[in-house]
Coordinates of C-alpha atoms in Angstrom, one line a residue:
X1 CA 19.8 -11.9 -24.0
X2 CA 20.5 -15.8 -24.4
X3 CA 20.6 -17.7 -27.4
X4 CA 19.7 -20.8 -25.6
X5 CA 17.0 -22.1 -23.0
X6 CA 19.8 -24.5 -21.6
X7 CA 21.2 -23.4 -18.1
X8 CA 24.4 -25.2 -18.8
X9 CA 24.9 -23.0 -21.9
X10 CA 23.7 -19.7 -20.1
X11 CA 26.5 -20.3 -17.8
X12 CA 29.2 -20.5 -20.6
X13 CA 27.5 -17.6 -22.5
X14 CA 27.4 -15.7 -19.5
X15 CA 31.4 -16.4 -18.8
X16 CA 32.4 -15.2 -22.3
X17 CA 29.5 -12.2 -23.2
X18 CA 28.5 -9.7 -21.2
X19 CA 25.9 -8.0 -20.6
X20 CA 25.0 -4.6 -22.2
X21 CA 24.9 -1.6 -19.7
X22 CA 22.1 -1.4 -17.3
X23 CA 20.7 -5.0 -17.9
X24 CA 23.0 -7.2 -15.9
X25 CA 20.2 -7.7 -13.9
X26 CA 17.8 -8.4 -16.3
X27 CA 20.0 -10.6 -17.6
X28 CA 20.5 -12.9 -14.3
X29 CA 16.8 -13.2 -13.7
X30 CA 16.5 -14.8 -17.1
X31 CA 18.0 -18.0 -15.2
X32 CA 14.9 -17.8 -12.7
X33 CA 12.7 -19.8 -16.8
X34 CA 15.6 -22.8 -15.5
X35 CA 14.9 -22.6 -11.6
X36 CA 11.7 -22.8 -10.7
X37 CA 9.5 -24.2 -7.9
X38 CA 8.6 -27.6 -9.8
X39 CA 7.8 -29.9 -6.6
X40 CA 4.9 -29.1 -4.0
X41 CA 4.6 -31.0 -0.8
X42 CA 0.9 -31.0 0.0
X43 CA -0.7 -30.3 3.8
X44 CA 2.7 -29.9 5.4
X45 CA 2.8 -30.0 9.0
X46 CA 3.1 -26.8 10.2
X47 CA 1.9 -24.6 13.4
X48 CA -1.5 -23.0 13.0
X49 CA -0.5 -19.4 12.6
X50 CA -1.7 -17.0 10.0
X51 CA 1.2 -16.4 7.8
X52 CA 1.1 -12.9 6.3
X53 CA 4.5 -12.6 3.9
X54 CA 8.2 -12.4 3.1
X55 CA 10.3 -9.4 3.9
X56 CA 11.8 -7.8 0.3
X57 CA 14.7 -9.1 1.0
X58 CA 13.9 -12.6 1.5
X59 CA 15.6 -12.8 5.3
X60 CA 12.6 -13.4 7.5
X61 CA 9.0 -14.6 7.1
X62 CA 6.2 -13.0 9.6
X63 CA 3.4 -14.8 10.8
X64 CA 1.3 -13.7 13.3
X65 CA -0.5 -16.1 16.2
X66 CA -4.1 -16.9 15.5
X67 CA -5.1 -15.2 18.6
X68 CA -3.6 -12.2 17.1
X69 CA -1.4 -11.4 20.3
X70 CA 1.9 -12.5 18.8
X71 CA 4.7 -11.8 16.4
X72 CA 6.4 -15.2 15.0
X73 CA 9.2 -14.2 12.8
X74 CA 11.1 -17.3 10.9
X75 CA 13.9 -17.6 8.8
X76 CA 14.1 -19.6 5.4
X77 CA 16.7 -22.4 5.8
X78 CA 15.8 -25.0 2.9
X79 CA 15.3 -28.5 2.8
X80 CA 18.5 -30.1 3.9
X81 CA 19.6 -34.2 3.2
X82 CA 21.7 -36.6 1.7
X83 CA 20.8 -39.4 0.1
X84 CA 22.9 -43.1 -1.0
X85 CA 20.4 -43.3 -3.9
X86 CA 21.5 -43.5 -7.7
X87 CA 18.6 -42.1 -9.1
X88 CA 18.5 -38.4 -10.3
X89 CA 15.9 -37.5 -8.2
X90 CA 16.6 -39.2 -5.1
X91 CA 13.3 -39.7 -2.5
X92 CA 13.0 -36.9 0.3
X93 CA 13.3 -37.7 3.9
X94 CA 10.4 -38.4 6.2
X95 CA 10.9 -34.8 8.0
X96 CA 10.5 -33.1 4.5
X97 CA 6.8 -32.7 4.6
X98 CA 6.9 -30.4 7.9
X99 CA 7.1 -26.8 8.4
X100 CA 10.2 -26.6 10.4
X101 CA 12.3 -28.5 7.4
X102 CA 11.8 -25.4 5.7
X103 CA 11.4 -22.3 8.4
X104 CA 13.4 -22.0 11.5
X105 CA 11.4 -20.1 13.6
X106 CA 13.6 -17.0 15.4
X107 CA 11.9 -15.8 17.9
X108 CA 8.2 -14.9 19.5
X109 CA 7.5 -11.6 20.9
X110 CA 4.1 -10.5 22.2
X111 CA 2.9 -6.7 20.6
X112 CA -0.7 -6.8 21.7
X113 CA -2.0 -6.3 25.0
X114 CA -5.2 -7.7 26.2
X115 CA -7.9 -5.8 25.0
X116 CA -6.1 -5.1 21.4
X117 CA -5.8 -7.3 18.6
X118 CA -2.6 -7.2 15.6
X119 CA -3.7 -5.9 12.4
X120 CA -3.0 -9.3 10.5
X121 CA -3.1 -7.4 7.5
X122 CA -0.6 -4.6 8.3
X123 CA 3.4 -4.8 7.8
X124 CA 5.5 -2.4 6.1
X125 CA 9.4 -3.1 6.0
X126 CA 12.6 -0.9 6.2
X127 CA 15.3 -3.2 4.9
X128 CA 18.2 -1.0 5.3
X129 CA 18.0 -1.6 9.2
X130 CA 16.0 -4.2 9.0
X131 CA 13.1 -2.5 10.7
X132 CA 9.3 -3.8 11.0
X133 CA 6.6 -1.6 11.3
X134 CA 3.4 -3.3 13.1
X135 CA 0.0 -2.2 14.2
X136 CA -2.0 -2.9 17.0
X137 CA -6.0 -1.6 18.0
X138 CA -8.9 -2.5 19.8
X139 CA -11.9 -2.4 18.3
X140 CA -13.8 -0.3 15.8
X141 CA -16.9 2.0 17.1
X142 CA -18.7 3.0 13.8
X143 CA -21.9 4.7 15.9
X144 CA -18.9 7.1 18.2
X145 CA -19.5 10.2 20.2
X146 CA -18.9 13.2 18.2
X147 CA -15.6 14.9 19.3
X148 CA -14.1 18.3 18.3
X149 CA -12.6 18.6 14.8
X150 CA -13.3 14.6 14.2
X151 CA -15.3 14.1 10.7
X152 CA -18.9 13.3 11.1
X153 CA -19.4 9.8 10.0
X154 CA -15.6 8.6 10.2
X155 CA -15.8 5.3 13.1
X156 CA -13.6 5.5 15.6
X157 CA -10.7 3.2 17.3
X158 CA -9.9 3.7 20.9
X159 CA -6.4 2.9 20.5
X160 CA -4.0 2.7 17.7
X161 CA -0.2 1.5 18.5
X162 CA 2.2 1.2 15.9
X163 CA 5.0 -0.9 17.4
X164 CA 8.9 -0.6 15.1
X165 CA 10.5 -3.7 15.7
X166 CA 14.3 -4.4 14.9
X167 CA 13.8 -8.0 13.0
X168 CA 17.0 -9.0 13.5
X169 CA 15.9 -10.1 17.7
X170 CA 12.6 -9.0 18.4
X171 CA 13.3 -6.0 20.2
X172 CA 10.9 -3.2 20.3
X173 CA 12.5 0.1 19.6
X174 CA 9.5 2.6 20.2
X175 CA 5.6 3.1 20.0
X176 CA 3.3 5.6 18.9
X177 CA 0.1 5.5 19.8
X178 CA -3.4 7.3 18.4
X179 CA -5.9 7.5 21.2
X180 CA -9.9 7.9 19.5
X181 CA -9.1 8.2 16.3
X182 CA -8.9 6.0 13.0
X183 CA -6.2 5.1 10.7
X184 CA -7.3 2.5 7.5
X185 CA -4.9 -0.3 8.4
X186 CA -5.6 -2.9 5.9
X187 CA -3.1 -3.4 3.5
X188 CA -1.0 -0.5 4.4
X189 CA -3.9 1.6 2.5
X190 CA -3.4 4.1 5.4
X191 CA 0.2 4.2 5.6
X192 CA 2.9 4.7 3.8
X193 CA 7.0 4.0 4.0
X194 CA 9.3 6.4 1.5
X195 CA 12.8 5.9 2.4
X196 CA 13.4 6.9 6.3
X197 CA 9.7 8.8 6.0
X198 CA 6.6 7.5 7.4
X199 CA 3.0 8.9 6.3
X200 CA 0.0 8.2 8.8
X201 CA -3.2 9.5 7.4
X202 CA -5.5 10.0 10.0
X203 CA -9.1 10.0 9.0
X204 CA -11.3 10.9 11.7
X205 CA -9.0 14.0 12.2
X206 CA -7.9 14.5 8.6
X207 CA -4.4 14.9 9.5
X208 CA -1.3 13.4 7.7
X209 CA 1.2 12.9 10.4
X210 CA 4.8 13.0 9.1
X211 CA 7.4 11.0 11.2
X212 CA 11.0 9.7 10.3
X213 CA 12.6 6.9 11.3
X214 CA 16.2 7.2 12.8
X215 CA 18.8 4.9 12.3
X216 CA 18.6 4.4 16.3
X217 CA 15.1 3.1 15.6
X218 CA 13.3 6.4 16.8
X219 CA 10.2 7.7 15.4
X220 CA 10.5 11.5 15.7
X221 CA 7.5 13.4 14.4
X222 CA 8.4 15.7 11.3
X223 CA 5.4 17.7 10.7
X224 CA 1.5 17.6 10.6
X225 CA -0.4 18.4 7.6
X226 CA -4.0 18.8 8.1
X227 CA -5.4 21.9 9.7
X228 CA -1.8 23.5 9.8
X229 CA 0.4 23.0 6.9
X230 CA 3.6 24.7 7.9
X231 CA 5.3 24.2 11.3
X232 CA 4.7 27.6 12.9
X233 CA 1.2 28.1 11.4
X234 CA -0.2 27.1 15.0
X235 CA 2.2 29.3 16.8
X236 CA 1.0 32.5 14.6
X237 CA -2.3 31.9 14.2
X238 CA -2.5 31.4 18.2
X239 CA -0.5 34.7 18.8
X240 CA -2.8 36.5 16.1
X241 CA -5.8 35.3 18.2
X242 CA -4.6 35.9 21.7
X243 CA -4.3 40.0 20.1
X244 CA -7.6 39.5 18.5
X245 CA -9.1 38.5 21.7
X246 CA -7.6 41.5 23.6
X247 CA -9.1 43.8 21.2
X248 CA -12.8 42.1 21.2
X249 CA -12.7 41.8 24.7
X250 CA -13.2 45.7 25.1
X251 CA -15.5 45.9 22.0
X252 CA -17.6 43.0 23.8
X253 CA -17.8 45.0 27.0
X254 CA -19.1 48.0 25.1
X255 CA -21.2 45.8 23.2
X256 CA -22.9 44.2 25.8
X257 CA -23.6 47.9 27.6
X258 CA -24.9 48.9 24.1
X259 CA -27.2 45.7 23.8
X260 CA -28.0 46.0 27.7
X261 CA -29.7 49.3 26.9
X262 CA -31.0 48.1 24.1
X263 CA -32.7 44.9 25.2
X264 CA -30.9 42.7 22.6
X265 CA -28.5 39.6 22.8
X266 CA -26.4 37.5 20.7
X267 CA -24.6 34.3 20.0
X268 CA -21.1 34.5 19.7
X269 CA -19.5 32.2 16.8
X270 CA -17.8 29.2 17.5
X271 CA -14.1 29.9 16.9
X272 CA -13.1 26.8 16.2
X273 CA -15.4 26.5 13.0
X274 CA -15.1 29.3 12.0
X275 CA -12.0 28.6 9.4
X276 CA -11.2 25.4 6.7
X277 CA -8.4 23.5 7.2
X278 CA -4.9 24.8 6.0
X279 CA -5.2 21.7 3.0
X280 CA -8.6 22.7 2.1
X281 CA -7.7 26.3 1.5
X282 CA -4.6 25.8 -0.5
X283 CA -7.0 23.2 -3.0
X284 CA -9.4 25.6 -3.3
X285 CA -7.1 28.7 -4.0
X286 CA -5.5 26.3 -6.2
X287 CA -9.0 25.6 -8.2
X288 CA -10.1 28.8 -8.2
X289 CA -6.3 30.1 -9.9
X290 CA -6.9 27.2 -12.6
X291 CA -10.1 28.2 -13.7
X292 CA -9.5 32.0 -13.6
X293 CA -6.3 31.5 -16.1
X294 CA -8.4 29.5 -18.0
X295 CA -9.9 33.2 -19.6
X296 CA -8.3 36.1 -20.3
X297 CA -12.0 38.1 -20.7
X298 CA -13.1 39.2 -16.9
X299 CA -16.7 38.5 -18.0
X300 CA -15.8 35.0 -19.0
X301 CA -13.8 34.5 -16.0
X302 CA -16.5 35.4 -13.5
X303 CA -19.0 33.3 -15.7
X304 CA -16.9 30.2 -15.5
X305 CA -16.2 30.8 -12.3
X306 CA -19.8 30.9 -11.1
X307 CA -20.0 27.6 -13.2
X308 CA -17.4 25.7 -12.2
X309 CA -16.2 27.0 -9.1
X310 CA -19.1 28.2 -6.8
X311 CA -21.9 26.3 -8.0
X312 CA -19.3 23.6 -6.8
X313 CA -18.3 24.8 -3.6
X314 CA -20.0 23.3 -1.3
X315 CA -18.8 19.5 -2.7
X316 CA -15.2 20.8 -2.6
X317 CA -15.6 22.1 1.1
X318 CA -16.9 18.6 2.3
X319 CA -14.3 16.4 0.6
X320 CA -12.3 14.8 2.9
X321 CA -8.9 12.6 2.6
X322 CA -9.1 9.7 1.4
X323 CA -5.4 8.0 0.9
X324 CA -1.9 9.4 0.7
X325 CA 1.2 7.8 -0.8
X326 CA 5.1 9.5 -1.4
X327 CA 6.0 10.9 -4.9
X328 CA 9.3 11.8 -3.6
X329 CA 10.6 13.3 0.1
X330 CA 9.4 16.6 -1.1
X331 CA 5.5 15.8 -2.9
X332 CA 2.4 13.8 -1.6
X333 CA -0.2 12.3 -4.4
X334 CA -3.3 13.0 -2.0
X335 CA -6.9 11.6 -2.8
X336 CA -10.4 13.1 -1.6
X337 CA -13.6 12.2 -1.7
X338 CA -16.8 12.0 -0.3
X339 CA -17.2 10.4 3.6
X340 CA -18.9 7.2 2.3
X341 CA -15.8 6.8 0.0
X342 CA -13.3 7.5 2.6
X343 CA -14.5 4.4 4.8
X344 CA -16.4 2.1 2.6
X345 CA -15.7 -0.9 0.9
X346 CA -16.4 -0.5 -2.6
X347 CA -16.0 3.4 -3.7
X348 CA -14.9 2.9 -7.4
X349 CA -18.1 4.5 -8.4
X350 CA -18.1 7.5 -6.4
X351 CA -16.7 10.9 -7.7
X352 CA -13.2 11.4 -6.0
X353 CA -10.0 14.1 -7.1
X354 CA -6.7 13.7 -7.0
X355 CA -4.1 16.6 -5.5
X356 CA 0.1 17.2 -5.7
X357 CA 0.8 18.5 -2.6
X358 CA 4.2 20.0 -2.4
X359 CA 5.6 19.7 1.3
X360 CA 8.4 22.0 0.9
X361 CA 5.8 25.4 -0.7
X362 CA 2.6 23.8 1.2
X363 CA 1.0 24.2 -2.3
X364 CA -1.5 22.3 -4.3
X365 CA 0.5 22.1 -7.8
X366 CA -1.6 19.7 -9.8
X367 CA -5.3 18.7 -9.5
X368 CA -7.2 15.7 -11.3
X369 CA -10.5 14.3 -11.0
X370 CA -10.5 10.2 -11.2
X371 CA -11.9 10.6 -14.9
X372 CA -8.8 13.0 -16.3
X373 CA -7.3 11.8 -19.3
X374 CA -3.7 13.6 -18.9
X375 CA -3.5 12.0 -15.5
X376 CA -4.5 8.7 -17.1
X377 CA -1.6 9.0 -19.8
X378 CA 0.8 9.9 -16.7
X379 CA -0.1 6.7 -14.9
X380 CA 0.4 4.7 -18.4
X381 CA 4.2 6.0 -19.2
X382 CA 5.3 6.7 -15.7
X383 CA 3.5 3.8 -13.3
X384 CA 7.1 2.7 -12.0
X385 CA 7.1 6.6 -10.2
X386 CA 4.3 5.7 -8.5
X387 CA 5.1 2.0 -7.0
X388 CA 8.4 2.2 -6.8
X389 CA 9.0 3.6 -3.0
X390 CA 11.6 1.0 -1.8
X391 CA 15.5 1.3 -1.2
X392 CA 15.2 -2.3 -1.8
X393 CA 16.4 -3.3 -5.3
X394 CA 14.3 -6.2 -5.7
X395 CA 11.7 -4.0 -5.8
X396 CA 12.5 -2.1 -8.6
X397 CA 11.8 -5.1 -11.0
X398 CA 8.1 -5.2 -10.1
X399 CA 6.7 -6.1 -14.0
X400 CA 4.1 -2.3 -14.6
X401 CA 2.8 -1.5 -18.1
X402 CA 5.6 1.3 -18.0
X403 CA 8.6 -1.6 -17.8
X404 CA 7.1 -4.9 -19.9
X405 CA 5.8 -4.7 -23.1
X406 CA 3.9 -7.4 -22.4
X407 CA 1.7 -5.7 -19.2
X408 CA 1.4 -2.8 -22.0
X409 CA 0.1 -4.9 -24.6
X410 CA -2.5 -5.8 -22.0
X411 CA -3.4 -2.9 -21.0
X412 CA -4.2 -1.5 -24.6
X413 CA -6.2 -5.2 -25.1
X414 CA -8.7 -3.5 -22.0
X415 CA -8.8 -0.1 -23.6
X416 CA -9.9 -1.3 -26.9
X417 CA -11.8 -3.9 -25.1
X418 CA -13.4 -1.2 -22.9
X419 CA -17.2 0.6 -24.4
X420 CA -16.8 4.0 -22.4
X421 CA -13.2 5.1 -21.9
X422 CA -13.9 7.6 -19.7
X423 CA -15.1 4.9 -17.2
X424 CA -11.8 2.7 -18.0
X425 CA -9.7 5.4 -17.0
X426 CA -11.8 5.6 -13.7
X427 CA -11.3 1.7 -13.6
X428 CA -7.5 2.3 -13.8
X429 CA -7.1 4.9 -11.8
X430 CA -9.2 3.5 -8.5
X431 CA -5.7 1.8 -7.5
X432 CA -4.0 5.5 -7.1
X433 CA -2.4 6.3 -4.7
X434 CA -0.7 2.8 -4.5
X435 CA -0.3 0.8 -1.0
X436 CA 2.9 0.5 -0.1
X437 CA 5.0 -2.6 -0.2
X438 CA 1.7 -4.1 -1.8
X439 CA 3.4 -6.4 -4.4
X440 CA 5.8 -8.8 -4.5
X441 CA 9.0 -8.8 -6.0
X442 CA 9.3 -12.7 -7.2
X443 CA 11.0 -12.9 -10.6
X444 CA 8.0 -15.6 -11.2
X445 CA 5.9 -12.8 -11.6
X446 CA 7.7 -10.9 -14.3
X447 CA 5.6 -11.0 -16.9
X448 CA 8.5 -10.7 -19.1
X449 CA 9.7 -14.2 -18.2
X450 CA 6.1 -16.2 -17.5
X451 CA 2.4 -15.7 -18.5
X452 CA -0.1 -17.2 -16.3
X453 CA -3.6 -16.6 -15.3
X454 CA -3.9 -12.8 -13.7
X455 CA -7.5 -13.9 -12.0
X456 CA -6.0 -16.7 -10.0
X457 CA -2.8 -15.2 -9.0
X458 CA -0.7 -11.9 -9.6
X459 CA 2.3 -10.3 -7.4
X460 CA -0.2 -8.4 -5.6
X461 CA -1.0 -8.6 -1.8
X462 CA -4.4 -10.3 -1.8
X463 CA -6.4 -13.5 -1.4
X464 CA -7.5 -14.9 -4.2
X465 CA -10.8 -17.0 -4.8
X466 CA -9.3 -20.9 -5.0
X467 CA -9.5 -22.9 -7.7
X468 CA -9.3 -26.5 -7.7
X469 CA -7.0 -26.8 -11.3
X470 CA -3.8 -25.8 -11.1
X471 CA -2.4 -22.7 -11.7
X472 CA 0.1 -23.2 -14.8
X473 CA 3.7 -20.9 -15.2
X474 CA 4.1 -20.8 -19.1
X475 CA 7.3 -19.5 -20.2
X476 CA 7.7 -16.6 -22.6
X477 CA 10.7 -17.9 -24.8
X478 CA 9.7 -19.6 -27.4
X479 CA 8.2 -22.1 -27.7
X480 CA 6.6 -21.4 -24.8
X481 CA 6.3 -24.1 -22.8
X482 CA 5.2 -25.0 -19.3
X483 CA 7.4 -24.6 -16.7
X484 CA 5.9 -25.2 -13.4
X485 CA 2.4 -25.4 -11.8
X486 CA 1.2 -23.9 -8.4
X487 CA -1.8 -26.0 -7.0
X488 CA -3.5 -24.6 -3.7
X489 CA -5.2 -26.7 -1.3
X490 CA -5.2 -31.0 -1.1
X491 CA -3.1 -32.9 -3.8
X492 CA -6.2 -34.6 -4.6
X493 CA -9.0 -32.0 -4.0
X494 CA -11.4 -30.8 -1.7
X495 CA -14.1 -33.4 -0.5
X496 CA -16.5 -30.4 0.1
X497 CA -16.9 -28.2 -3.0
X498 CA -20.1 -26.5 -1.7
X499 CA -17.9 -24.2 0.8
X500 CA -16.2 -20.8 -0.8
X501 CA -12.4 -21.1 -0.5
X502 CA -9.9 -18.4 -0.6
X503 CA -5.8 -18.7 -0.8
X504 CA -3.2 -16.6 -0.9
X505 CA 0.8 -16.9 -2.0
X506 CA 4.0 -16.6 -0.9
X507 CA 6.7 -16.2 -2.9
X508 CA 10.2 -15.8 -2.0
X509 CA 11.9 -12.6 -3.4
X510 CA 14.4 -14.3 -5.0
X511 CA 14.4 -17.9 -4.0
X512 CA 12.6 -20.8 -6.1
X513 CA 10.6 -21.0 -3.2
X514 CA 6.3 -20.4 -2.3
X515 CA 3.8 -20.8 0.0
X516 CA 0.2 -21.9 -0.5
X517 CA -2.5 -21.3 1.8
X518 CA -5.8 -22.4 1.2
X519 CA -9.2 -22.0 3.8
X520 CA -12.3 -21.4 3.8
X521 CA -14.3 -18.2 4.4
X522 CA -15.1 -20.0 8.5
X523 CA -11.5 -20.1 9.2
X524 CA -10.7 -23.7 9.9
X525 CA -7.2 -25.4 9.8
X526 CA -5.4 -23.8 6.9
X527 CA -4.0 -26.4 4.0
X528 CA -0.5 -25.2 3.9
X529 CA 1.6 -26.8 0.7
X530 CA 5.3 -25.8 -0.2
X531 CA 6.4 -25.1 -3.5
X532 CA 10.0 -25.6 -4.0
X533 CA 12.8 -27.0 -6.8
X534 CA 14.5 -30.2 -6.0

C-alpha cells in the first residue's frame, strides 16, 4: 500500500499513485496507524445516563435515561478552541473536560410509559433513513399461566412495544406492540434488520413475524412463519376444516345414536393439537428426505431410518426456535434447540441444529447439527455472508477470519490449540446466527492495522471485565510500534480493588474518537473518560 509510516508522505504518495481496483478503501483507512485517539481526559463531567453506542454512521450517539423512561440522542461536535500559545501542543481549555465540549445533546423524547421500562440493551439502526428501532416492556413472568399454542416453559412479558423513531428529530413514526408473549431483546439476539426487512422471533409463540419498513417510516407486516408458512395456508386450512366439520357433524350425530344404544362415550381430540407446526413439518420432511437418499437398498433405508430418524423423533418434535438472522431477502439461518437453551444463559453445551429456510419455496434446504464439520468450513471461508447485513459501508470492513489474514492465523492458532475438534467447532459455531449490528465498525479494530489484547477489548457489543493497566493499540507495520493506549476508569486507579468492575467502549465509526465507561457490578456513578487525538 505505502512505502512509508509518515502521514506527510502518504499524502504525496496518495496524490501521485493510485490505488489498485477495489482497495481505495483499504487504502484510506491505512491513515487511521497516523490518527489515532492518543489523549484521554479522565472522569469528564458528564450527565448520568447510560450510554449504549454510536449509530454506523457516526451521526448520533444514543443514551438512554437511568430511569430507563427516556431516549437522549446527541450529536458529536468535537473539541473546539484556539489558543495564543507557541507550543505544539498547546494546553486545553477549562470546559474541555466536560461532556457537552464533545456531544451536543439533540433532543429528549420519552418511549416508555409508566409501568414499562427501555431495553437499555436493544438498538438496531436503518441508516438510509436514518431510522431507530427501540424496545420497550414491562416485566418478565418466568412462572406464567399456560395459554393456547404458547411453549411450556418460555416466561412471559405482558407487553412488548417496539417504537421506530426518525433520528433526525425525535419523532415517533409507528409502534408495534406484542401483548403476553416474549421476544429475547438483549443485544438484538431476538431481532434482526436486513435491508428494509425486519425479523421478530417470537419465543413463547414460536412465530417469526416478518415486517418491512417503508420509506414513510411504516411497519407493514409481510408474513408470519411459525405455524403457517405461506400466506394463504390459514385461509385453506380453515376452509378445509369448516367442510370437515360439516361432514363430522352428521357422522357425530349418528355416532352418538350408535353409542346411546350402546352405552359407550368418548372424548373428542383437541383440534388444535392435533397438527405440528408448518416449520416443524417442513424440517422433518426435510430429515427424513436426507437420510432416505442416503441408501439406495430399501432395507438399508428403512434400517437407517429406524436409526436415525424415529428413534429420534420425539427430540426433533420438541425442538423449538432458538435465534434467527437474514442470509439474504429470500433465506433465514434458523437455530433450534431444546426449551432450556432457548431462554437460558449459558446453552453452549446443549445439543442445538441449525436449518436454511427458504422464504420464497417454504423449504428447509440445508440442515446442520452445532458439531458439523462442512458447516464449520462454511463459517471459516464465508463468515463476512453471515455478519455483513448492513447497507452501511462502514460495515463492510468489520475485520472476520474470512477478510484478515491475521483473524485467520488466529483462528487456526485455536484449532491446533484445541484437544477435541469436534467441541471447537461447537465452540465456534455457538455465535451463529450472528446478532445484528453487534460490532463495531472502528478502523481501530481492524486487525489488519492494530493488534491488541482480544480479552480486554474487541469490536464486539459487550462489557468487558476492567482492568486497571491500560489497554495498548500496537501497530502492524513494521516495526510495530505502540500507537495509542485506551485506559478505563480513574487516571490514577481505583481506591477500592476488592469490588468487580466492568467497562465497555465506544468507538466512533470513523472518527479518532472513544468512550470509556467503567462501574461497578452495584451501579454507582459511572467514570466516563474521552479518548480523542489532539
Amino acid at each position: 500500500m505505502f512505502s512509508s509510516g509518515n502521514v506527510t508522505a502518504r499524502v504525496f504518495e496518495r496524490q501521485i499513485r493510485s490505488s489498485p481496483p477495489g482497495a481505495s478503501v483499504n487504502r484510506a483507512r491505512k491513515f487511521y496507524e497516523n490518527l489515532v485517539p492518543s489523549h484521554t481526559l479522565y472522569d469528564v463531567e458528564c450527565p448520568d445516563h447510560c450510554f449504549r453506542k454510536f449509530t454506523e454512521d457516526g451521526l448520533f450517539l444514543i443514551s438512554f435515561s437511568r430511569n430507563h423512561q427516556e431516549l437522549i440522542v446527541y450529536r458529536p461536535s468535537w473539541l473546539t478552541y484556539t489558543s495564543d500559545s507557541d507550543e505544539t501542543l498547546p494546553p486545553l481549555p477549562r470546559r474541555a473536560p466536560r461532556f457537552d465540549s464533545f456531544f451536543t445533546q439533540l433532543y429528549s423524547v420519552n418511549l416508555a410509559s409508566s409501568n414499562e421500562l427501555i431495553c437499555k440493551d436493544f438498538f438496531l439502526y436503518f441508516p438510509s433513513h436514518r431510522f431507530g428501532l427501540f424496545a420497550t416492556s414491562t416485566a418478565q413472568i418466568h412462572d406464567s399461566a399456560p395459554s393456547p399454542g404458547a411453549v411450556p416453559g418460555v416466561p412471559s412479558i405482558d407487553k412488548i412495544t417496539f417504537v421506530l423513531l426518525r433520528l433526525d428529530d425525535g419523532v415517533v413514526l409507528d409502534e408495534r406492540v406484542f401483548l403476553h408473549d416474549f421476544v429475547n431483546l438483549a443485544y438484538n439476539m431476538g431481532v434482526f434488520l436486513y435491508d428494509d426487512l425486519l425479523a421478530i422471533l417470537s419465543l413463547r409463540y414460536q412465530k417469526i413475524h416478518l415486517l418491512q419498513i417503508r420509506d414513510s417510516g411504516h411497519l407493514v407486516d409481510a408474513r408470519a412463519i411459525g405455524y403457517f408458512c405461506r400466506e394463504d395456508d390459514e385461509l385453506f386450512l380453515n376452509s378445509s376444516s369448516q367442510a370437515m366439520m360439516t361432514t363430522q357433524d352428521k357422522n357425530k350425530q349418528q355416532s352418538r345414536e350408535d353409542d346411546a344404544e350402546n352405552g359407550l362415550h368418548h372424548t373428542q381430540p383437541n383440534a388444535e393439537n392435533s397438527f405440528l407446526s408448518g416449520i416443524k413439518q417442513r424440517l422433518l420432511s426435510f430429515i427424513f428426505r436426507e437420510i432416505w437418499n442416503e441408501e439406495s437398498d430399501n432395507t438399508m433405508r428403512v434400517q437407517s431410518l429406524k436409526k436415525k430418524f424415529y428413534f429420534h423423533f420425539q427430540d426433533y418434535v420438541d425442538l423449538i426456535i432458538w435465534k434467527v438472522q437474514f442470509l439474504d431477502r429470500h433465506h433465514l439461518l434458523i437455530k433450534f434447540g431444546s426449551v432450556d437453551g432457548g431462554v437460558g444463559r449459558n446453552a453452549d453445551h446443549l445439543p442445538a441444529f441449525f436449518a436454511v429456510y427458504n422464504m420464497e419455496t417454504t423449504d428447509i434446504v440445508a440442515f446442520y447439527q452445532n458439531s458439523a464439520e462442512d458447516l464449520y468450513q462454511l463459517f471459516e471461508q464465508f463468515s463476512d455472508h453471515f455478519t455483513v447485513s448492513s447497507s452501511s459501508p462502514f460495515m463492510n470492513f468489520v475485520t472476520s477470519h474470512s477478510n484478515s489474514v491475521h483473524a485467520l492465523e488466529q483462528l487456526k492458532y485455536m484449532k491446533n490449540k484445541s484437544n477435541s475438534f469436534s467441541q471447537f467447532v461447537k465452540k465456534m459455531l455457538v455465535s451463529l446466527p450472528f446478532s445484528c449490528q453487534s460490532q463495531s465498525p472502528s478502523p481501530y479494530f481492524d486487525q489488519s492495522l492494530f493488534r491488541f489484547d482480544e480479552k480486554l477489548i474487541s469490536a464486539a457489543d459487550r462489557h468487558r471485565q476492567s482492568s486497571d493497566n491500560p489497554i495498548k493499540f500496537i501497530s502492524r507495520r513494521k516495526p510495530e510500534t505502540l500507537k495509542f493506549k485506551i485506559k478505563p476508569g480513574p487516571e490514577c486507579g481505583s481506591a477500592d480493588g476488592r469490588s468487580k468492575k466492568i467497562c465497555s467502549f465506544l468507538f466512533h465509526p470513523h472518527l479518532p474518537l472513544a468512550i470509556s465507561i467503567q462501574q461497578t457490578l452495584f451501579m454507582p456513578p459511572s467514570v466516563v473518560n474521552i479518548h480523542f487525538r489532539r
